[in-house]
């Protein structure tokens, strides 16, 4: 079961890297992998509480595997540019900033989702842009594949602990002849 969890982590990370322009694919496969892991824990442990607990590290696995690929790709092949914010538009909590570099306006805006972007017209930023145009540009300070790798390791460690606990507890229950399911 530990190997199953680690295989899910590796497979979803590879899917995210292969489909780096579309997060939807890796999110859907990641959710499916997390649900399968939850079901396997439920079948092995015979109690719902531990399988529901496996959802927490599953979130770390999901976020880490989905976000690692774009950050890693931008860090490896991204072009670092100094740009100036020349225009800003707000629609609800989405802020769209028009950027201009040394060669003129960038064809892609910087999009910030939230209430306080921290950017104003006239600010100078360093951004990473994808030369292939597949990955949305990001502020260079926000590209951190190491943090996403830490999230994957944390989620994988949590899944490993839960898998070992579920296996041990399920083994003890079966050895004692208690095949009834636990509610808690």
XYZ file of C-alpha atoms in Angstrom:
184
model
C 0.000 0.000 0.000
C 2.931 2.330 0.678
C 4.205 1.620 -2.827
C 0.728 2.294 -4.213
C 0.712 5.738 -2.588
C 4.198 6.523 -3.854
C 3.233 5.302 -7.334
C 0.199 7.613 -7.283
C 2.427 10.551 -6.316
C 4.935 9.823 -9.087
C 2.274 9.129 -11.677
C 0.272 12.280 -10.972
C 3.431 14.393 -10.975
C 4.388 12.890 -14.351
C 0.876 13.547 -15.688
C 1.075 17.150 -14.471
C 4.430 17.603 -16.182
C 3.203 16.042 -19.436
C 0.074 18.222 -19.433
C 1.827 21.291 -18.026
C -0.451 23.747 -19.821
C -3.660 22.275 -18.393
C -4.001 21.805 -14.644
C -7.461 20.254 -15.019
C -6.081 16.907 -16.181
C -3.675 16.513 -13.261
C -6.270 17.751 -10.762
C -8.813 15.176 -11.934
C -6.303 12.324 -11.912
C -4.974 13.471 -8.535
C -8.449 13.484 -7.006
C -9.088 10.007 -8.414
C -5.784 8.748 -6.975
C -6.598 10.277 -3.568
C -10.042 8.626 -3.574
C -8.564 5.249 -4.555
C -6.027 5.545 -1.731
C -8.850 6.435 0.673
C -10.826 3.345 -0.410
C -7.799 1.064 -0.087
C -7.146 2.369 3.441
C -10.811 1.753 4.269
C -10.638 -1.816 3.001
C -7.369 -2.552 4.779
C -8.129 -0.892 8.103
C -11.857 -1.622 8.190
C -12.647 1.757 9.754
C -13.700 4.976 8.150
C -11.855 7.378 10.460
C -8.380 6.482 9.233
C -9.396 6.544 5.596
C -10.894 10.006 6.053
C -7.704 11.043 7.824
C -5.734 10.056 4.702
C -7.498 12.885 2.892
C -5.329 15.484 4.690
C -1.976 14.283 3.306
C -3.827 13.667 0.039
C -4.373 17.433 -0.243
C -0.624 18.014 0.113
C 0.010 15.384 -2.551
C -2.568 16.937 -4.867
C -1.311 20.507 -4.521
C 2.343 19.490 -4.682
C 1.999 17.287 -7.744
C -0.174 19.763 -9.659
C 1.891 22.870 -8.872
C 5.367 21.339 -9.096
C 5.398 20.903 -12.874
C 4.651 24.519 -13.917
C 7.043 25.951 -11.331
C 9.783 23.526 -12.313
C 9.259 24.226 -16.019
C 9.329 28.001 -15.468
C 12.457 27.722 -13.351
C 14.235 25.577 -15.959
C 13.157 27.129 -19.254
C 11.520 30.417 -18.255
C 12.867 33.727 -19.470
C 13.507 36.252 -16.691
C 12.377 39.773 -17.606
C 12.223 43.099 -15.833
C 8.820 44.622 -16.534
C 6.795 47.642 -15.509
C 3.109 47.586 -14.655
C 1.446 49.994 -17.108
C -2.251 49.255 -16.534
C -4.445 47.478 -14.008
C -8.004 46.171 -14.287
C -10.108 44.748 -11.484
C -13.044 42.383 -11.911
C -14.206 41.149 -8.516
C -11.157 39.613 -6.857
C -9.260 39.107 -10.110
C -6.657 41.744 -10.886
C -5.226 41.853 -14.401
C -2.007 43.800 -14.876
C -0.696 44.843 -18.278
C 3.087 44.644 -18.354
C 5.711 46.317 -20.501
C 9.285 45.104 -20.882
C 12.342 46.465 -22.666
C 10.997 45.252 -26.030
C 7.533 46.737 -25.530
C 4.284 45.420 -24.080
C 4.118 41.746 -23.134
C 1.431 39.793 -24.925
C 0.350 38.141 -21.689
C -0.973 39.918 -18.584
C -0.091 39.123 -14.977
C -3.211 37.831 -13.264
C -3.602 37.982 -9.497
C -6.557 36.393 -7.736
C -7.198 37.846 -4.309
C -7.991 41.068 -2.539
C -4.583 42.732 -2.118
C -2.219 42.180 -5.052
C 0.498 44.525 -3.850
C 1.155 45.828 -7.382
C 0.412 49.312 -8.660
C 0.783 51.046 -11.981
C 4.422 52.082 -12.304
C 5.848 49.244 -10.201
C 8.802 47.303 -11.607
C 8.677 43.499 -11.325
C 10.773 40.541 -12.347
C 8.685 37.887 -14.080
C 9.357 34.519 -15.655
C 7.719 33.881 -19.005
C 7.481 30.598 -20.848
C 9.113 30.867 -24.294
C 6.655 28.245 -25.592
C 3.687 30.226 -24.253
C 2.209 27.149 -22.544
C 2.587 28.263 -18.921
C 1.198 31.547 -17.646
C 3.819 34.066 -16.600
C 4.542 34.418 -12.909
C 6.393 36.828 -10.725
C 9.886 35.362 -10.270
C 9.618 35.495 -6.463
C 6.499 33.290 -6.563
C 8.115 30.466 -8.553
C 9.239 27.958 -5.915
C 9.424 24.304 -6.989
C 11.211 23.448 -3.718
C 8.087 24.322 -1.709
C 5.968 22.104 -3.962
C 8.488 19.280 -3.565
C 8.255 19.713 0.215
C 4.482 19.456 -0.071
C 4.853 16.197 -2.002
C 7.276 14.785 0.577
C 4.998 15.817 3.446
C 1.960 14.260 1.762
C 3.896 11.108 0.877
C 5.141 10.800 4.456
C 1.594 11.188 5.746
C 0.305 8.544 3.356
C 3.147 6.206 4.338
C 2.364 6.604 8.030
C -1.356 6.043 7.446
C -0.712 3.009 5.230
C 1.536 1.434 7.852
C -0.953 2.189 10.613
C -3.842 0.807 8.562
C -1.923 -2.359 7.726
C -0.910 -2.944 11.322
C -4.377 -2.263 12.722
C -6.115 -4.340 10.058
C -3.677 -7.212 10.656
C -4.326 -7.135 14.410
C -8.101 -7.088 13.907
C -7.997 -10.005 11.479
C -5.649 -12.007 13.723
C -8.059 -11.547 16.645
C -10.954 -12.656 14.449
C -12.725 -9.303 14.518
C -14.022 -8.885 10.993
C -16.837 -6.495 11.822
C -16.369 -2.962 10.633
C -15.548 -0.154 12.975
C -17.645 2.966 12.833
C -14.950 5.128 14.403
